[in-house]
Amino acid sequence: GQWEKIFTLLSSMENRNIVPDIVSYNTYISACAKQGRWQRAADVLTAIRAKGLVPNLRSYNGVISACAKDGEWKQSLDFLQEMQSYEIMPDIHTYTACITACGRDAEYQQALDLLTRMKDDGISPDMVAYTATISACGNADQLEQVVKLFEEMKEQNIVPSRATYSVVLSACEKAQQWDLATKFLEERDSQVAGKIKR
C-alpha cells in the first residue's frame, strides 16, 4: 500500500542521514489514516517527538482519522485530550473524526458531547459533523435524538445531503417508524426536485 512506500522512503532518508521533517511524517500518518492503521499512525506520532520534532494539528488529525476509520473511539478521545494538553486546538475535522469513531461503536452520548464541545469551542458544525452525529445516534437506536439533530441542522440552514437522509431513513426503518420515514423521503425528494428546477 501507499503507507508502505512512504515508510520505505522515510527509512531510506534516515539511512542517508537526511532527517525527515514534520511534513514528511504527516504524509506518512495520512497514508496510514487512509488504510485505518491507527496503531502505526500512533507510532509515527511517538517517533516525531523522539526525533525532537513537534506534532501539529495535521499530525493529530491524521492519527484521529485513522482511529475513526478503525472505530477506535477511546483512542481518538485520548489523542484529542493529548493534543489539547500540548495546546494544539482541535478544528472541525478533529471533532468530526472523533464523532465518527464514536458512531462506529454506537457511542452516541460521546458523539453528542463532542458536538457540544465543538460548539463551545466556537466551531460551527457543518453537514458532515451533523451527519456523523446523527449516524452515531442512529447506530444506538436513538431515533428521538436523530430527529432532534436533523431538525437542528436544518434550523442552522445546513442543507442535508443524500448521506444525511440515508442515515435518518435507516434510523426510522430500524425503529419501524414508517410514517416518519415516508415524511423524510418526501422531504428528500422535494429537495432534489427543487435543485433540478433551479
mmCIF file of C-alpha atoms in Angstrom:
data_model
loop_
_atom_site.group_PDB
_atom_site.id
_atom_site.type_symbol
_atom_site.label_atom_id
_atom_site.label_comp_id
_atom_site.label_asym_id
_atom_site.label_seq_id
_atom_site.Cartn_x
_atom_site.Cartn_y
_atom_site.Cartn_z
ATOM 1 C CA GLY A 1 0.000 0.000 0.000
ATOM 2 C CA GLN A 2 0.820 3.699 -0.103
ATOM 3 C CA TRP A 3 1.870 3.799 3.562
ATOM 4 C CA GLU A 4 4.473 1.057 2.921
ATOM 5 C CA LYS A 5 6.031 3.062 0.067
ATOM 6 C CA ILE A 6 6.209 6.180 2.231
ATOM 7 C CA PHE A 7 7.688 4.152 5.129
ATOM 8 C CA THR A 8 10.407 2.841 2.783
ATOM 9 C CA LEU A 9 11.128 6.389 1.630
ATOM 10 C CA LEU A 10 11.372 7.689 5.231
ATOM 11 C CA SER A 11 13.685 4.801 6.174
ATOM 12 C CA SER A 12 15.965 5.455 3.201
ATOM 13 C CA MET A 13 16.109 9.169 4.124
ATOM 14 C CA GLU A 14 17.182 8.262 7.664
ATOM 15 C CA ASN A 15 19.759 5.748 6.372
ATOM 16 C CA ARG A 16 21.324 8.578 4.343
ATOM 17 C CA ASN A 17 21.323 10.851 7.407
ATOM 18 C CA ILE A 18 18.582 13.035 5.950
ATOM 19 C CA VAL A 19 16.256 13.956 8.793
ATOM 20 C CA PRO A 20 12.610 13.818 7.638
ATOM 21 C CA ASP A 21 10.633 16.942 8.539
ATOM 22 C CA ILE A 22 7.141 17.205 10.029
ATOM 23 C CA VAL A 23 5.609 17.386 6.525
ATOM 24 C CA SER A 24 7.180 14.009 5.630
ATOM 25 C CA TYR A 25 5.884 12.404 8.815
ATOM 26 C CA ASN A 26 2.420 13.915 8.365
ATOM 27 C CA THR A 27 2.276 12.489 4.839
ATOM 28 C CA TYR A 28 3.013 9.067 6.288
ATOM 29 C CA ILE A 29 0.370 9.499 9.017
ATOM 30 C CA SER A 30 -2.196 10.496 6.333
ATOM 31 C CA ALA A 31 -1.379 7.360 4.334
ATOM 32 C CA CYS A 32 -1.859 5.256 7.486
ATOM 33 C CA ALA A 33 -5.172 7.041 8.161
ATOM 34 C CA LYS A 34 -6.490 6.145 4.698
ATOM 35 C CA GLN A 35 -5.776 2.489 5.485
ATOM 36 C CA GLY A 36 -7.212 2.704 9.019
ATOM 37 C CA ARG A 37 -3.843 1.731 10.515
ATOM 38 C CA TRP A 38 -4.259 3.744 13.706
ATOM 39 C CA GLN A 39 -1.573 1.912 15.701
ATOM 40 C CA ARG A 40 1.077 2.590 13.064
ATOM 41 C CA ALA A 41 -0.051 6.234 12.837
ATOM 42 C CA ALA A 42 0.227 6.494 16.642
ATOM 43 C CA ASP A 43 3.749 5.020 16.493
ATOM 44 C CA VAL A 44 4.737 7.718 13.993
ATOM 45 C CA LEU A 45 3.383 10.373 16.368
ATOM 46 C CA THR A 46 5.648 8.958 19.090
ATOM 47 C CA ALA A 47 8.583 8.878 16.642
ATOM 48 C CA ILE A 48 8.031 12.546 15.756
ATOM 49 C CA ARG A 49 8.519 13.535 19.400
ATOM 50 C CA ALA A 50 11.502 11.180 19.759
ATOM 51 C CA LYS A 51 13.177 12.970 16.813
ATOM 52 C CA GLY A 52 12.730 16.302 18.581
ATOM 53 C CA LEU A 53 10.026 17.481 16.221
ATOM 54 C CA VAL A 54 6.681 18.901 17.341
ATOM 55 C CA PRO A 55 3.482 17.289 16.044
ATOM 56 C CA ASN A 56 0.935 19.782 14.754
ATOM 57 C CA LEU A 57 -2.801 19.844 14.090
ATOM 58 C CA ARG A 58 -2.356 17.872 10.852
ATOM 59 C CA SER A 59 -0.388 15.163 12.718
ATOM 60 C CA TYR A 60 -3.174 14.685 15.264
ATOM 61 C CA ASN A 61 -5.973 14.915 12.709
ATOM 62 C CA GLY A 62 -4.279 12.142 10.746
ATOM 63 C CA VAL A 63 -3.960 9.851 13.774
ATOM 64 C CA ILE A 64 -7.540 10.568 14.907
ATOM 65 C CA SER A 65 -8.825 9.913 11.353
ATOM 66 C CA ALA A 66 -7.033 6.550 11.425
ATOM 67 C CA CYS A 67 -8.774 5.781 14.735
ATOM 68 C CA ALA A 68 -12.126 6.804 13.212
ATOM 69 C CA LYS A 69 -11.640 4.523 10.223
ATOM 70 C CA ASP A 70 -10.904 1.639 12.589
ATOM 71 C CA GLY A 71 -13.710 2.522 15.065
ATOM 72 C CA GLU A 72 -11.200 3.090 17.880
ATOM 73 C CA TRP A 73 -13.245 5.743 19.688
ATOM 74 C CA LYS A 74 -11.441 5.569 23.046
ATOM 75 C CA GLN A 75 -8.080 6.108 21.346
ATOM 76 C CA SER A 76 -9.462 9.012 19.311
ATOM 77 C CA LEU A 77 -10.613 10.721 22.517
ATOM 78 C CA ASP A 78 -7.222 10.048 24.137
ATOM 79 C CA PHE A 79 -5.482 11.768 21.215
ATOM 80 C CA LEU A 80 -7.951 14.661 21.389
ATOM 81 C CA GLN A 81 -7.073 15.112 25.064
ATOM 82 C CA GLU A 82 -3.346 14.742 24.366
ATOM 83 C CA MET A 83 -3.313 17.385 21.630
ATOM 84 C CA GLN A 84 -5.166 19.820 23.880
ATOM 85 C CA SER A 85 -2.633 19.176 26.648
ATOM 86 C CA TYR A 86 0.019 20.359 24.152
ATOM 87 C CA GLU A 87 -2.152 23.428 23.445
ATOM 88 C CA ILE A 88 -2.969 22.300 19.909
ATOM 89 C CA MET A 89 -6.551 23.408 19.344
ATOM 90 C CA PRO A 90 -8.819 20.915 17.550
ATOM 91 C CA ASP A 91 -10.665 22.030 14.418
ATOM 92 C CA ILE A 92 -13.849 20.819 12.753
ATOM 93 C CA HIS A 93 -12.001 17.858 11.176
ATOM 94 C CA THR A 94 -10.671 16.721 14.573
ATOM 95 C CA TYR A 95 -14.097 16.760 16.174
ATOM 96 C CA THR A 96 -15.831 15.163 13.186
ATOM 97 C CA ALA A 97 -13.286 12.319 13.119
ATOM 98 C CA CYS A 98 -13.782 11.728 16.865
ATOM 99 C CA ILE A 99 -17.577 11.739 16.404
ATOM 100 C CA THR A 100 -17.242 9.269 13.512
ATOM 101 C CA ALA A 101 -15.100 6.956 15.677
ATOM 102 C CA CYS A 102 -17.721 7.066 18.456
ATOM 103 C CA GLY A 103 -20.509 6.470 15.956
ATOM 104 C CA ARG A 104 -18.960 3.273 14.635
ATOM 105 C CA ASP A 105 -19.324 1.784 18.113
ATOM 106 C CA ALA A 106 -22.768 3.372 18.754
ATOM 107 C CA GLU A 107 -21.292 5.599 21.484
ATOM 108 C CA TYR A 108 -23.952 8.205 20.822
ATOM 109 C CA GLN A 109 -23.614 10.088 24.138
ATOM 110 C CA GLN A 110 -19.912 10.628 23.484
ATOM 111 C CA ALA A 111 -20.773 11.854 19.964
ATOM 112 C CA LEU A 112 -23.356 14.305 21.359
ATOM 113 C CA ASP A 113 -20.860 15.548 23.962
ATOM 114 C CA LEU A 114 -18.282 16.147 21.212
ATOM 115 C CA LEU A 115 -20.792 18.093 19.140
ATOM 116 C CA THR A 116 -21.471 20.285 22.187
ATOM 117 C CA ARG A 117 -17.754 20.741 22.842
ATOM 118 C CA MET A 118 -17.255 21.729 19.214
ATOM 119 C CA LYS A 119 -19.896 24.452 19.563
ATOM 120 C CA ASP A 120 -18.421 25.554 22.923
ATOM 121 C CA ASP A 121 -15.044 25.964 21.169
ATOM 122 C CA GLY A 122 -16.690 28.360 18.717
ATOM 123 C CA ILE A 123 -16.682 25.878 15.824
ATOM 124 C CA SER A 124 -19.932 25.699 13.863
ATOM 125 C CA PRO A 125 -20.734 22.090 12.951
ATOM 126 C CA ASP A 126 -21.180 21.528 9.229
ATOM 127 C CA MET A 127 -23.232 18.966 7.330
ATOM 128 C CA VAL A 128 -20.532 16.277 7.755
ATOM 129 C CA ALA A 129 -20.310 16.785 11.545
ATOM 130 C CA TYR A 130 -24.094 16.668 11.928
ATOM 131 C CA THR A 131 -24.372 13.582 9.701
ATOM 132 C CA ALA A 132 -21.679 11.787 11.743
ATOM 133 C CA THR A 133 -23.512 12.616 14.994
ATOM 134 C CA ILE A 134 -26.874 11.592 13.547
ATOM 135 C CA SER A 135 -25.275 8.331 12.410
ATOM 136 C CA ALA A 136 -23.908 7.688 15.929
ATOM 137 C CA CYS A 137 -27.416 8.191 17.385
ATOM 138 C CA GLY A 138 -28.956 6.009 14.667
ATOM 139 C CA ASN A 139 -26.472 3.204 15.358
ATOM 140 C CA ALA A 140 -27.528 3.342 19.024
ATOM 141 C CA ASP A 141 -31.261 3.199 18.136
ATOM 142 C CA GLN A 142 -31.813 6.742 19.431
ATOM 143 C CA LEU A 143 -34.434 7.866 16.915
ATOM 144 C CA GLU A 144 -35.585 10.807 19.031
ATOM 145 C CA GLN A 145 -32.041 12.223 19.017
ATOM 146 C CA VAL A 146 -31.726 11.541 15.282
ATOM 147 C CA VAL A 147 -34.837 13.617 14.544
ATOM 148 C CA LYS A 148 -33.819 16.355 17.003
ATOM 149 C CA LEU A 149 -30.373 16.730 15.419
ATOM 150 C CA PHE A 150 -31.794 16.597 11.907
ATOM 151 C CA GLU A 151 -34.209 19.437 12.701
ATOM 152 C CA GLU A 152 -31.464 21.419 14.479
ATOM 153 C CA MET A 153 -29.262 21.041 11.411
ATOM 154 C CA LYS A 154 -31.969 22.475 9.159
ATOM 155 C CA GLU A 155 -32.605 25.340 11.618
ATOM 156 C CA GLN A 156 -28.920 26.223 11.174
ATOM 157 C CA ASN A 157 -29.585 26.461 7.395
ATOM 158 C CA ILE A 158 -27.405 23.431 6.738
ATOM 159 C CA VAL A 159 -28.778 21.502 3.777
ATOM 160 C CA PRO A 160 -28.857 17.742 4.466
ATOM 161 C CA SER A 161 -27.030 15.587 1.929
ATOM 162 C CA ARG A 162 -28.241 12.308 0.476
ATOM 163 C CA ALA A 163 -25.975 10.614 3.060
ATOM 164 C CA THR A 164 -27.736 12.516 5.867
ATOM 165 C CA TYR A 165 -31.159 11.437 4.618
ATOM 166 C CA SER A 166 -29.896 7.873 4.246
ATOM 167 C CA VAL A 167 -28.794 7.799 7.908
ATOM 168 C CA VAL A 168 -32.097 9.325 9.080
ATOM 169 C CA LEU A 169 -34.170 6.898 6.975
ATOM 170 C CA SER A 170 -32.138 3.955 8.259
ATOM 171 C CA ALA A 171 -32.878 5.020 11.861
ATOM 172 C CA CYS A 172 -36.613 5.283 11.052
ATOM 173 C CA GLU A 173 -36.529 1.838 9.455
ATOM 174 C CA LYS A 174 -34.781 0.268 12.478
ATOM 175 C CA ALA A 175 -37.424 1.793 14.772
ATOM 176 C CA GLN A 176 -40.182 0.722 12.346
ATOM 177 C CA GLN A 177 -41.430 4.305 12.181
ATOM 178 C CA TRP A 178 -42.806 4.098 8.655
ATOM 179 C CA ASP A 179 -44.854 7.330 8.734
ATOM 180 C CA LEU A 180 -41.792 9.280 9.800
ATOM 181 C CA ALA A 181 -39.695 7.557 7.134
ATOM 182 C CA THR A 182 -42.281 8.500 4.496
ATOM 183 C CA LYS A 183 -42.209 12.135 5.669
ATOM 184 C CA PHE A 184 -38.414 12.293 5.344
ATOM 185 C CA LEU A 185 -38.499 10.524 1.969
ATOM 186 C CA GLU A 186 -40.955 13.083 0.632
ATOM 187 C CA GLU A 187 -38.839 15.902 2.054
ATOM 188 C CA ARG A 188 -35.712 14.493 0.417
ATOM 189 C CA ASP A 189 -37.455 14.065 -2.940
ATOM 190 C CA SER A 190 -38.865 17.613 -2.871
ATOM 191 C CA GLN A 191 -35.368 18.930 -2.024
ATOM 192 C CA VAL A 192 -33.933 17.058 -5.022
ATOM 193 C CA ALA A 193 -36.787 18.282 -7.244
ATOM 194 C CA GLY A 194 -36.135 21.857 -6.066
ATOM 195 C CA LYS A 195 -32.475 21.565 -7.089
ATOM 196 C CA ILE A 196 -33.441 20.238 -10.530
ATOM 197 C CA LYS A 197 -35.874 23.158 -11.101
ATOM 198 C CA ARG A 198 -33.104 25.652 -10.363
#
